[in-house]
mmCIF file of C-alpha atoms and ligand atoms in Angstrom:
data_model
loop_
_atom_site.group_PDB
_atom_site.id
_atom_site.type_symbol
_atom_site.label_atom_id
_atom_site.label_comp_id
_atom_site.label_asym_id
_atom_site.label_seq_id
_atom_site.Cartn_x
_atom_site.Cartn_y
_atom_site.Cartn_z
ATOM 1 C CA MET L 64 -26.324 10.897 -11.855
ATOM 2 C CA ILE L 65 -24.416 11.035 -8.622
ATOM 3 C CA ARG L 66 -21.151 12.857 -9.248
ATOM 4 C CA ILE L 67 -17.935 12.816 -7.273
ATOM 5 C CA ASN L 68 -15.831 15.557 -5.749
ATOM 6 C CA GLU L 69 -13.229 15.535 -8.503
ATOM 7 C CA ASN L 70 -10.627 17.076 -6.220
ATOM 8 C CA TYR L 71 -10.154 13.547 -4.880
ATOM 9 C CA LEU L 72 -8.780 12.586 -8.294
ATOM 10 C CA LYS L 73 -5.827 14.903 -7.666
ATOM 11 C CA LEU L 74 -4.737 12.898 -4.602
ATOM 12 C CA LYS L 75 -2.229 10.107 -4.600
ATOM 13 C CA ALA L 76 -4.075 6.792 -4.691
ATOM 14 C CA SER L 77 -3.558 6.034 -1.006
ATOM 15 C CA TYR L 78 -2.606 7.760 2.226
ATOM 16 C CA LEU L 79 1.110 7.400 3.071
ATOM 17 C CA PHE L 80 0.693 5.152 6.112
ATOM 18 C CA ALA L 81 -1.909 2.999 4.362
ATOM 19 C CA ASP L 82 0.571 2.511 1.528
ATOM 20 C CA ILE L 83 3.336 1.514 3.938
ATOM 21 C CA SER L 84 1.022 -0.816 5.799
ATOM 22 C CA ARG L 85 0.112 -2.557 2.535
ATOM 23 C CA ARG L 86 3.779 -3.113 1.690
ATOM 24 C CA VAL L 87 4.569 -4.389 5.179
ATOM 25 C CA ASN L 88 1.607 -6.792 5.127
ATOM 26 C CA ALA L 89 2.718 -8.155 1.738
ATOM 27 C CA PHE L 90 6.229 -8.673 3.092
ATOM 28 C CA GLN L 91 4.907 -10.398 6.214
ATOM 29 C CA GLN L 92 2.719 -12.720 4.151
ATOM 30 C CA ALA L 93 5.642 -13.675 1.942
ATOM 31 C CA ASN L 94 7.897 -14.100 5.007
ATOM 32 C CA PRO L 95 5.683 -15.447 7.777
ATOM 33 C CA ASP L 96 8.679 -16.498 9.918
ATOM 34 C CA LYS L 97 10.266 -13.056 10.041
ATOM 35 C CA LYS L 98 9.536 -10.876 13.050
ATOM 36 C CA VAL L 99 8.853 -7.441 11.640
ATOM 37 C CA ILE L 100 9.818 -4.514 13.889
ATOM 38 C CA ARG L 101 7.692 -1.453 13.185
ATOM 39 C CA LEU L 102 9.442 1.869 13.553
ATOM 40 C CA GLY L 103 7.316 3.440 10.818
ATOM 41 C CA ILE L 104 4.035 5.045 11.857
ATOM 42 C CA GLY L 105 4.266 6.880 15.147
ATOM 43 C CA ASP L 106 2.007 4.582 17.110
ATOM 44 C CA VAL L 107 2.600 4.024 20.807
ATOM 45 C CA THR L 108 3.237 0.525 22.128
ATOM 46 C CA GLU L 109 3.294 0.905 25.925
ATOM 47 C CA PRO L 110 0.066 0.397 27.893
ATOM 48 C CA LEU L 111 -1.959 3.192 29.483
ATOM 49 C CA SER L 112 -0.635 4.317 32.852
ATOM 50 C CA GLN L 113 -2.140 3.104 36.124
ATOM 51 C CA ALA L 114 -3.669 6.491 36.960
ATOM 52 C CA VAL L 115 -5.372 6.602 33.563
ATOM 53 C CA VAL L 116 -6.615 3.020 33.740
ATOM 54 C CA SER L 117 -8.214 3.446 37.156
ATOM 55 C CA ALA L 118 -9.965 6.691 36.132
ATOM 56 C CA PHE L 119 -11.116 4.984 32.928
ATOM 57 C CA HIS L 120 -12.601 2.104 35.019
ATOM 58 C CA GLN L 121 -14.252 4.590 37.324
ATOM 59 C CA GLY L 122 -15.802 6.353 34.326
ATOM 60 C CA VAL L 123 -17.204 3.062 33.050
ATOM 61 C CA GLU L 124 -18.557 2.252 36.530
ATOM 62 C CA GLU L 125 -20.339 5.607 36.604
ATOM 63 C CA MET L 126 -21.902 4.857 33.232
ATOM 64 C CA ALA L 127 -23.192 1.593 34.748
ATOM 65 C CA GLY L 128 -25.037 3.282 37.636
ATOM 66 C CA ALA L 129 -28.544 4.732 37.299
ATOM 67 C CA GLY L 130 -27.602 7.773 39.406
ATOM 68 C CA THR L 131 -24.281 8.492 37.670
ATOM 69 C CA PHE L 132 -25.052 7.528 34.068
ATOM 70 C CA ARG L 133 -24.482 10.265 31.477
ATOM 71 C CA GLY L 134 -25.853 10.714 27.981
ATOM 72 C CA TYR L 135 -24.604 13.356 25.577
ATOM 73 C CA GLY L 136 -21.973 15.551 27.167
ATOM 74 C CA PRO L 137 -21.070 19.063 26.065
ATOM 75 C CA GLU L 138 -19.682 18.882 22.505
ATOM 76 C CA GLN L 139 -16.677 20.978 23.565
ATOM 77 C CA GLY L 140 -15.758 18.611 26.401
ATOM 78 C CA TYR L 141 -16.601 18.459 30.096
ATOM 79 C CA ASP L 142 -15.592 21.489 32.159
ATOM 80 C CA PHE L 143 -13.591 19.305 34.561
ATOM 81 C CA LEU L 144 -11.236 18.394 31.698
ATOM 82 C CA ARG L 145 -11.143 21.764 29.921
ATOM 83 C CA GLU L 146 -10.299 23.530 33.180
ATOM 84 C CA LEU L 147 -7.448 21.133 33.911
ATOM 85 C CA ILE L 148 -6.048 21.516 30.393
ATOM 86 C CA ALA L 149 -6.176 25.321 30.516
ATOM 87 C CA LYS L 150 -4.486 25.415 33.906
ATOM 88 C CA GLU L 151 -1.884 22.674 33.508
ATOM 89 C CA ASP L 152 -0.918 22.965 29.851
ATOM 90 C CA PHE L 153 -1.152 26.719 29.364
ATOM 91 C CA GLN L 154 -1.605 28.951 32.417
ATOM 92 C CA SER L 155 1.195 27.117 34.251
ATOM 93 C CA ARG L 156 3.530 28.198 31.429
ATOM 94 C CA GLY L 157 2.372 31.796 31.379
ATOM 95 C CA ALA L 158 0.107 31.262 28.366
ATOM 96 C CA ASP L 159 -3.171 33.152 28.690
ATOM 97 C CA ILE L 160 -5.653 30.440 27.649
ATOM 98 C CA SER L 161 -8.986 29.875 29.383
ATOM 99 C CA ALA L 162 -11.051 26.694 29.673
ATOM 100 C CA ASP L 163 -13.713 27.883 27.238
ATOM 101 C CA GLU L 164 -11.072 28.284 24.523
ATOM 102 C CA ILE L 165 -10.374 24.521 24.609
ATOM 103 C CA PHE L 166 -12.332 22.207 22.291
ATOM 104 C CA VAL L 167 -11.937 18.544 23.253
ATOM 105 C CA SER L 168 -12.083 16.094 20.358
ATOM 106 C CA ASP L 169 -11.184 12.568 19.338
ATOM 107 C CA GLY L 170 -7.986 13.412 17.473
ATOM 108 C CA ALA L 171 -5.569 16.053 16.262
ATOM 109 C CA LYS L 172 -5.540 14.399 12.843
ATOM 110 C CA CYS L 173 -9.287 15.072 12.494
ATOM 111 C CA ASP L 174 -8.987 18.600 13.881
ATOM 112 C CA THR L 175 -6.035 19.617 11.691
ATOM 113 C CA GLY L 176 -7.897 18.116 8.756
ATOM 114 C CA ASN L 177 -11.270 19.714 9.533
ATOM 115 C CA ILE L 178 -10.160 23.216 10.475
ATOM 116 C CA GLN L 179 -9.704 24.256 6.840
ATOM 117 C CA GLU L 180 -13.506 24.263 6.472
ATOM 118 C CA LEU L 181 -13.525 27.653 8.190
ATOM 119 C CA PHE L 182 -11.560 29.385 5.451
ATOM 120 C CA ALA L 183 -12.297 30.678 1.968
ATOM 121 C CA GLY L 184 -11.602 28.537 -1.072
ATOM 122 C CA ASP L 185 -9.092 30.954 -2.563
ATOM 123 C CA ILE L 186 -6.787 31.693 0.388
ATOM 124 C CA ARG L 187 -3.043 31.327 -0.102
ATOM 125 C CA ILE L 188 -1.660 28.484 1.971
ATOM 126 C CA ALA L 189 1.923 27.996 3.115
ATOM 127 C CA ILE L 190 2.907 24.386 3.608
ATOM 128 C CA PRO L 191 6.291 23.282 4.922
ATOM 129 C CA ASP L 192 8.030 20.544 2.964
ATOM 130 C CA PRO L 193 8.548 17.906 4.376
ATOM 131 C CA VAL L 194 5.168 17.897 6.122
ATOM 132 C CA TYR L 195 2.523 15.724 7.805
ATOM 133 C CA PRO L 196 0.432 14.782 4.723
ATOM 134 C CA VAL L 197 -2.948 15.525 6.335
ATOM 135 C CA TYR L 198 -2.466 19.308 6.046
ATOM 136 C CA VAL L 199 -1.956 19.068 2.286
ATOM 137 C CA ASP L 200 -4.442 16.335 1.415
ATOM 138 C CA THR L 201 -7.361 17.961 3.232
ATOM 139 C CA ASN L 202 -6.830 21.187 1.300
ATOM 140 C CA VAL L 203 -6.613 19.218 -1.937
ATOM 141 C CA MET L 204 -9.936 17.533 -1.094
ATOM 142 C CA ALA L 205 -11.456 20.967 -0.451
ATOM 143 C CA GLY L 206 -10.380 22.186 -3.882
ATOM 144 C CA ARG L 207 -7.783 24.725 -2.765
ATOM 145 C CA THR L 208 -5.066 23.403 -5.082
ATOM 146 C CA GLY L 209 -4.437 22.581 -8.688
ATOM 147 C CA VAL L 210 -3.017 19.284 -9.820
ATOM 148 C CA ASN L 211 0.096 17.607 -8.515
ATOM 149 C CA VAL L 212 3.114 18.307 -10.686
ATOM 150 C CA ASP L 213 6.334 16.485 -9.789
ATOM 151 C CA GLY L 214 5.220 15.910 -6.206
ATOM 152 C CA ARG L 215 3.862 19.411 -5.519
ATOM 153 C CA TYR L 216 0.338 20.750 -5.824
ATOM 154 C CA GLU L 217 -0.161 23.840 -7.916
ATOM 155 C CA GLY L 218 -1.472 26.772 -5.927
ATOM 156 C CA LEU L 219 0.255 25.957 -2.617
ATOM 157 C CA VAL L 220 3.227 27.946 -1.356
ATOM 158 C CA TYR L 221 5.808 25.393 -0.249
ATOM 159 C CA LEU L 222 8.295 26.302 2.456
ATOM 160 C CA ASP L 223 11.431 24.230 2.012
ATOM 161 C CA GLY L 224 12.880 22.523 5.052
ATOM 162 C CA THR L 225 16.480 21.546 4.400
ATOM 163 C CA ARG L 226 19.597 20.519 6.260
ATOM 164 C CA ASP L 227 20.884 24.080 5.727
ATOM 165 C CA ASN L 228 17.978 25.759 7.520
ATOM 166 C CA GLY L 229 17.759 23.005 10.147
ATOM 167 C CA PHE L 230 14.281 22.135 8.827
ATOM 168 C CA ILE L 231 12.928 25.475 10.061
ATOM 169 C CA PRO L 232 11.717 27.089 6.819
ATOM 170 C CA GLU L 233 12.264 30.745 6.023
ATOM 171 C CA LEU L 234 9.264 33.096 6.044
ATOM 172 C CA PRO L 235 7.367 32.910 2.744
ATOM 173 C CA GLY L 236 8.679 35.068 -0.078
ATOM 174 C CA GLU L 237 5.143 35.890 -1.236
ATOM 175 C CA PRO L 238 2.027 36.836 0.750
ATOM 176 C CA VAL L 239 0.141 33.944 2.395
ATOM 177 C CA ASP L 240 -2.994 33.793 4.547
ATOM 178 C CA LEU L 241 -2.732 30.423 6.280
ATOM 179 C CA ILE L 242 0.454 28.822 7.613
ATOM 180 C CA TYR L 243 0.847 25.275 8.921
ATOM 181 C CA LEU L 244 3.615 24.760 11.479
ATOM 182 C CA CYS L 245 4.392 21.663 13.562
ATOM 183 C CA TYR L 246 6.966 21.620 16.376
ATOM 184 C CA PRO L 247 8.507 19.363 17.594
ATOM 185 C CA ASN L 248 8.279 18.549 13.942
ATOM 186 C CA ASN L 249 6.706 15.561 12.338
ATOM 187 C CA PRO L 250 8.517 14.161 10.375
ATOM 188 C CA THR L 251 11.959 15.719 10.971
ATOM 189 C CA GLY L 252 12.022 15.878 14.775
ATOM 190 C CA ALA L 253 13.380 19.451 14.526
ATOM 191 C CA THR L 254 12.399 21.873 17.291
ATOM 192 C CA ILE L 255 11.806 25.616 17.130
ATOM 193 C CA THR L 256 13.088 28.268 19.550
ATOM 194 C CA LYS L 257 10.950 31.056 20.957
ATOM 195 C CA ALA L 258 12.855 33.621 18.873
ATOM 196 C CA GLN L 259 12.246 31.641 15.672
ATOM 197 C CA LEU L 260 8.577 31.132 16.471
ATOM 198 C CA LYS L 261 8.171 34.827 17.258
ATOM 199 C CA LYS L 262 9.146 35.664 13.664
ATOM 200 C CA TRP L 263 6.168 33.614 12.449
ATOM 201 C CA VAL L 264 3.798 35.204 14.944
ATOM 202 C CA ASP L 265 5.008 38.673 13.920
ATOM 203 C CA TYR L 266 4.587 37.758 10.252
ATOM 204 C CA ALA L 267 1.025 36.573 10.859
ATOM 205 C CA ARG L 268 0.167 39.753 12.772
ATOM 206 C CA GLU L 269 1.616 41.987 10.082
ATOM 207 C CA ASN L 270 -0.158 40.142 7.270
ATOM 208 C CA LYS L 271 -3.499 39.312 8.947
ATOM 209 C CA ALA L 272 -2.580 35.680 8.409
ATOM 210 C CA LEU L 273 -3.321 32.713 10.661
ATOM 211 C CA ILE L 274 -0.950 30.035 11.992
ATOM 212 C CA LEU L 275 -2.183 26.496 12.550
ATOM 213 C CA PHE L 276 0.285 25.219 15.142
ATOM 214 C CA ASP L 277 0.411 21.457 15.615
ATOM 215 C CA ALA L 278 1.950 20.748 19.023
ATOM 216 C CA ALA L 279 1.060 17.055 19.201
ATOM 217 C CA TYR L 280 4.626 16.213 20.258
ATOM 218 C CA GLU L 281 5.151 18.929 22.901
ATOM 219 C CA ALA L 282 5.445 16.335 25.695
ATOM 220 C CA PHE L 283 8.790 15.280 24.224
ATOM 221 C CA ILE L 284 10.345 18.679 24.890
ATOM 222 C CA ARG L 285 12.776 18.432 27.781
ATOM 223 C CA ASP L 286 14.827 21.524 27.015
ATOM 224 C CA PRO L 287 13.339 24.218 29.302
ATOM 225 C CA GLU L 288 14.201 26.974 26.822
ATOM 226 C CA LEU L 289 11.992 25.566 24.041
ATOM 227 C CA PRO L 290 8.326 26.638 23.767
ATOM 228 C CA LYS L 291 5.705 23.925 24.269
ATOM 229 C CA SER L 292 2.870 26.143 23.110
ATOM 230 C CA ILE L 293 2.716 28.935 20.547
ATOM 231 C CA TYR L 294 0.825 30.963 23.176
ATOM 232 C CA GLU L 295 4.095 31.353 25.065
ATOM 233 C CA ILE L 296 4.873 33.877 22.313
ATOM 234 C CA GLU L 297 3.481 37.374 22.766
ATOM 235 C CA GLY L 298 0.655 38.199 20.372
ATOM 236 C CA ALA L 299 -0.019 34.594 19.339
ATOM 237 C CA ARG L 300 -3.526 34.616 20.830
ATOM 238 C CA GLU L 301 -4.642 36.825 17.949
ATOM 239 C CA VAL L 302 -3.140 34.796 15.122
ATOM 240 C CA ALA L 303 -2.782 31.142 16.089
ATOM 241 C CA ILE L 304 -4.849 28.022 16.619
ATOM 242 C CA GLU L 305 -3.065 25.193 18.422
ATOM 243 C CA PHE L 306 -3.631 21.448 18.183
ATOM 244 C CA ARG L 307 -2.755 19.064 21.004
ATOM 245 C CA SER L 308 -3.239 15.375 21.575
ATOM 246 C CA LEU L 309 -2.888 12.802 24.318
ATOM 247 C CA SER L 310 -1.978 10.184 21.684
ATOM 248 C CA LYS L 311 1.772 10.475 22.087
ATOM 249 C CA THR L 312 1.705 12.307 25.432
ATOM 250 C CA ALA L 313 -0.108 9.571 27.351
ATOM 251 C CA GLY L 314 -0.457 6.605 24.998
ATOM 252 C CA PHE L 315 -3.968 7.476 23.755
ATOM 253 C CA THR L 316 -3.635 6.507 20.066
ATOM 254 C CA GLY L 317 -6.214 3.759 20.578
ATOM 255 C CA THR L 318 -8.185 5.572 23.298
ATOM 256 C CA ARG L 319 -8.639 8.857 21.364
ATOM 257 C CA LEU L 320 -8.513 12.247 22.969
ATOM 258 C CA ALA L 321 -7.150 15.509 21.625
ATOM 259 C CA PHE L 322 -8.022 19.166 21.834
ATOM 260 C CA THR L 323 -7.847 22.321 19.776
ATOM 261 C CA VAL L 324 -7.280 25.739 21.264
ATOM 262 C CA VAL L 325 -9.064 28.593 19.522
ATOM 263 C CA PRO L 326 -8.503 31.826 21.452
ATOM 264 C CA LYS L 327 -11.349 34.302 21.467
ATOM 265 C CA ALA L 328 -8.975 36.979 20.160
ATOM 266 C CA CYS L 329 -8.353 34.986 16.990
ATOM 267 C CA MET L 330 -10.026 36.645 14.013
ATOM 268 C CA ALA L 331 -10.454 36.051 10.299
ATOM 269 C CA TYR L 332 -12.053 38.274 7.681
ATOM 270 C CA ASP L 333 -14.847 38.203 5.111
ATOM 271 C CA ALA L 334 -14.487 39.538 1.584
ATOM 272 C CA GLN L 335 -15.385 43.038 2.793
ATOM 273 C CA GLY L 336 -12.644 42.911 5.426
ATOM 274 C CA ASN L 337 -15.020 42.574 8.391
ATOM 275 C CA GLU L 338 -13.657 40.622 11.359
ATOM 276 C CA HIS L 339 -15.156 37.311 12.426
ATOM 277 C CA SER L 340 -14.405 35.255 15.514
ATOM 278 C CA LEU L 341 -12.800 31.918 14.668
ATOM 279 C CA HIS L 342 -13.739 30.733 18.150
ATOM 280 C CA ALA L 343 -17.423 31.281 17.331
ATOM 281 C CA MET L 344 -17.034 29.630 13.934
ATOM 282 C CA TRP L 345 -15.215 26.559 15.268
ATOM 283 C CA ASN L 346 -17.778 26.288 18.044
ATOM 284 C CA ARG L 347 -20.517 26.336 15.408
ATOM 285 C CA ARG L 348 -18.777 23.656 13.377
ATOM 286 C CA HIS L 349 -17.906 21.499 16.378
ATOM 287 C CA THR L 350 -21.426 21.550 17.821
ATOM 288 C CA THR L 351 -22.928 20.781 14.411
ATOM 289 C CA LYS L 352 -20.625 17.950 13.390
ATOM 290 C CA PHE L 353 -19.355 16.423 16.645
ATOM 291 C CA ASN L 354 -21.063 15.001 19.692
ATOM 292 C CA GLY L 355 -18.230 14.942 22.180
ATOM 293 C CA VAL L 356 -15.706 12.391 23.411
ATOM 294 C CA SER L 357 -17.087 9.622 25.607
ATOM 295 C CA TYR L 358 -17.290 10.321 29.336
ATOM 296 C CA PRO L 359 -14.947 7.488 30.454
ATOM 297 C CA VAL L 360 -12.292 8.663 27.998
ATOM 298 C CA GLN L 361 -12.541 12.227 29.314
ATOM 299 C CA LYS L 362 -12.256 10.890 32.880
ATOM 300 C CA ALA L 363 -9.173 8.950 31.807
ATOM 301 C CA ALA L 364 -7.757 12.085 30.153
ATOM 302 C CA ALA L 365 -8.294 14.147 33.295
ATOM 303 C CA ALA L 366 -6.209 11.600 35.204
ATOM 304 C CA VAL L 367 -3.232 12.457 32.987
ATOM 305 C CA TYR L 368 -3.192 15.821 34.811
ATOM 306 C CA SER L 369 -3.224 14.372 38.342
ATOM 307 C CA PRO L 370 0.139 14.294 40.180
ATOM 308 C CA GLU L 371 0.478 10.493 39.664
ATOM 309 C CA GLY L 372 -0.811 10.765 36.106
ATOM 310 C CA LYS L 373 1.739 13.443 35.258
ATOM 311 C CA ALA L 374 4.610 11.405 36.675
ATOM 312 C CA GLN L 375 3.450 8.275 34.840
ATOM 313 C CA ALA L 376 3.003 10.131 31.526
ATOM 314 C CA THR L 377 6.481 11.609 31.876
ATOM 315 C CA ALA L 378 7.873 8.127 32.467
ATOM 316 C CA LEU L 379 6.128 6.820 29.328
ATOM 317 C CA VAL L 380 7.537 9.620 27.206
ATOM 318 C CA ASP L 381 10.977 9.146 28.796
ATOM 319 C CA ASN L 382 11.023 5.555 27.512
ATOM 320 C CA TYR L 383 10.441 6.729 23.973
ATOM 321 C CA LEU L 384 12.980 9.534 24.319
ATOM 322 C CA ASN L 385 15.522 6.968 25.465
ATOM 323 C CA ASN L 386 14.732 4.893 22.354
ATOM 324 C CA ALA L 387 15.114 7.997 20.173
ATOM 325 C CA ALA L 388 18.536 8.693 21.697
ATOM 326 C CA ILE L 389 19.603 5.103 20.972
ATOM 327 C CA ILE L 390 18.417 5.310 17.349
ATOM 328 C CA ARG L 391 20.159 8.614 16.795
ATOM 329 C CA LYS L 392 23.394 7.400 18.369
ATOM 330 C CA GLU L 393 23.451 4.125 16.414
ATOM 331 C CA MET L 394 22.603 5.727 13.061
ATOM 332 C CA THR L 395 25.214 8.446 13.609
ATOM 333 C CA ALA L 396 27.799 5.774 14.458
ATOM 334 C CA LEU L 397 26.915 4.024 11.200
ATOM 335 C CA GLY L 398 27.843 7.218 9.357
ATOM 336 C CA PHE L 399 24.403 8.743 8.783
ATOM 337 C CA ASP L 400 23.572 12.387 9.308
ATOM 338 C CA CYS L 401 20.633 12.666 11.761
ATOM 339 C CA VAL L 402 18.223 15.403 12.849
ATOM 340 C CA GLY L 403 15.709 15.104 15.703
ATOM 341 C CA GLY L 404 15.597 12.363 18.299
ATOM 342 C CA GLU L 405 16.170 14.988 20.997
ATOM 343 C CA ASN L 406 13.012 16.617 22.372
ATOM 344 C CA SER L 407 11.239 14.523 19.760
ATOM 345 C CA PRO L 408 10.303 10.879 19.112
ATOM 346 C CA TYR L 409 11.368 11.030 15.455
ATOM 347 C CA VAL L 410 14.862 10.685 14.015
ATOM 348 C CA TRP L 411 15.247 12.040 10.495
ATOM 349 C CA ILE L 412 18.092 10.391 8.682
ATOM 350 C CA ASP L 413 19.875 11.257 5.441
ATOM 351 C CA GLY L 414 19.825 7.808 3.868
ATOM 352 C CA LYS L 415 22.203 8.722 1.042
ATOM 353 C CA MET L 416 19.903 6.962 -1.446
ATOM 354 C CA GLY L 417 16.267 7.150 -2.588
ATOM 355 C CA SER L 418 13.858 7.137 0.358
ATOM 356 C CA TRP L 419 11.733 4.254 -0.920
ATOM 357 C CA ASP L 420 14.894 2.287 -1.864
ATOM 358 C CA PHE L 421 16.119 2.666 1.702
ATOM 359 C CA PHE L 422 12.684 1.676 3.023
ATOM 360 C CA ASP L 423 12.616 -1.456 0.798
ATOM 361 C CA MET L 424 16.163 -2.395 1.779
ATOM 362 C CA LEU L 425 15.444 -2.142 5.520
ATOM 363 C CA LEU L 426 12.235 -4.111 5.154
ATOM 364 C CA SER L 427 13.624 -6.871 2.947
ATOM 365 C CA LYS L 428 17.029 -7.295 4.640
ATOM 366 C CA ALA L 429 16.287 -6.414 8.264
ATOM 367 C CA ALA L 430 12.487 -6.729 8.555
ATOM 368 C CA VAL L 431 12.503 -3.242 10.057
ATOM 369 C CA VAL L 432 9.867 -0.700 9.015
ATOM 370 C CA CYS L 433 10.747 2.974 8.703
ATOM 371 C CA THR L 434 8.919 5.787 6.884
ATOM 372 C CA PRO L 435 10.353 7.035 3.583
ATOM 373 C CA GLY L 436 10.990 10.768 3.758
ATOM 374 C CA ALA L 437 9.684 11.260 0.209
ATOM 375 C CA GLY L 438 6.212 10.423 1.540
ATOM 376 C CA PHE L 439 6.287 13.750 3.404
ATOM 377 C CA GLY L 440 7.177 15.889 0.375
ATOM 378 C CA THR L 441 9.834 16.467 -2.236
ATOM 379 C CA CYS L 442 12.316 17.867 0.309
ATOM 380 C CA GLY L 443 12.053 14.536 2.133
ATOM 381 C CA GLU L 444 13.510 12.599 -0.793
ATOM 382 C CA GLY L 445 16.738 10.897 0.259
ATOM 383 C CA TYR L 446 15.689 10.814 3.921
ATOM 384 C CA ILE L 447 13.979 8.239 6.080
ATOM 385 C CA ARG L 448 12.183 8.744 9.397
ATOM 386 C CA ILE L 449 12.693 6.249 12.215
ATOM 387 C CA SER L 450 10.150 6.413 15.007
ATOM 388 C CA ALA L 451 11.037 5.731 18.633
ATOM 389 C CA PHE L 452 7.581 4.333 19.406
ATOM 390 C CA ASN L 453 8.325 0.749 20.355
ATOM 391 C CA SER L 454 9.690 -1.200 23.289
ATOM 392 C CA LEU L 455 13.329 -0.793 24.266
ATOM 393 C CA ALA L 456 13.964 -4.459 23.424
ATOM 394 C CA ASN L 457 12.541 -4.042 19.920
ATOM 395 C CA VAL L 458 14.487 -0.848 19.284
ATOM 396 C CA GLN L 459 17.693 -2.543 20.421
ATOM 397 C CA GLU L 460 17.005 -5.532 18.211
ATOM 398 C CA ALA L 461 16.169 -3.294 15.242
ATOM 399 C CA MET L 462 19.427 -1.401 15.690
ATOM 400 C CA GLU L 463 21.371 -4.645 15.856
ATOM 401 C CA ARG L 464 19.774 -5.758 12.568
ATOM 402 C CA LEU L 465 20.502 -2.364 10.987
ATOM 403 C CA ARG L 466 24.127 -2.585 12.071
ATOM 404 C CA SER L 467 24.558 -5.874 10.267
ATOM 405 C CA VAL L 468 22.796 -4.632 7.104
ATOM 406 C CA LEU L 469 24.274 -1.135 6.900
ATOM 407 C CA LYS L 470 27.849 -1.674 8.093
HETATM 408 C C1 MLT J 564 2.967 9.586 12.118
HETATM 409 O O1 MLT J 564 3.529 8.496 12.110
HETATM 410 O O2 MLT J 564 3.355 10.530 11.408
HETATM 411 C C2 MLT J 564 1.811 9.765 13.026
HETATM 412 O O3 MLT J 564 1.494 8.598 13.660
HETATM 413 C C3 MLT J 564 0.683 10.221 12.282
HETATM 414 C C4 MLT J 564 -0.477 10.562 13.149
HETATM 415 O O4 MLT J 564 -0.322 10.837 14.340
HETATM 416 O O5 MLT J 564 -1.559 10.572 12.590
#
């Protein structure tokens, strides 16, 4: 008899964004004349930049020529891309990261979900609340939690993010081995300072813990004082793995390219306390389970780092930041308390009612989709997240509809 992994039975029936999508589709079917404006899932809407498109075409052309065709590439990514990433994203900011510490992949969602395979089944895991659901669900699937009781899994150490702490949780009150952090934060849009991040790095060093730092939204940071990478903090090379993505940085949600940085100094321990290189372990996993991102996509990604590509990517992100500023301003003017929307594409709004009630009201009365904060954890109850990923015209129209519904 084929048996299931019963840990799956502990999960909520569907993934948050699949659930939302189902509700939106039902609404659209019942109201075919209504134009739904989607400010829910953080999915980009603007086309790829010119620099990216021409490199992408060139990559396809090369695949069409007998002399330039390529089969399997290196699983970790082509050197031309890894070298650019190391130089432009890290070394240029004083972060000591080399090309062979970069693992190119097809998504930060997959990487943040897969990385937990490297760790023991009984480690203690600190999870911020609210949080990107992938970090929790993948550990549930792997059997590292008990059942869900009142919205929280037994066995996880939850780190509350609240208005009072600015959605930067305090250090855990009990020992933990693995810590998930995401800044600029999804879902709250909060950002972390170097001094605040240093406390986490120091904690990890003192406790032989590891930080999984999700920096998928670093391109939205415009404040020069804020860190874009955890490796800007002294000592982080030994205790942190960082996840990056071109999804939001350069409009790659449909094109797929991300990367994970695993420094060679990053160690974890076996039951006897012997050190093991996480770089070697991730390399082993990556080469066993992944066959690399396609050559044209890596060519396209490399173009993001060219002078024109950089300017065009900045312009794309600027559009979304402008939308975020509009959303924040409008919602504040309507009397709502907002976090984020500055150095971040997400605005986190105290809806002053149940999250799903607010979601249903916006959908039914304004045909605007947001994300209910409760979907990100118990501390998200009462909040909604509005994403800036849409055209300026749609954001303006959505805000006009919200004004008439919420006034
Ligand atoms: C979100 O809306 O939270 C993101 O789109 C999720 C993701 O990037 O997978």
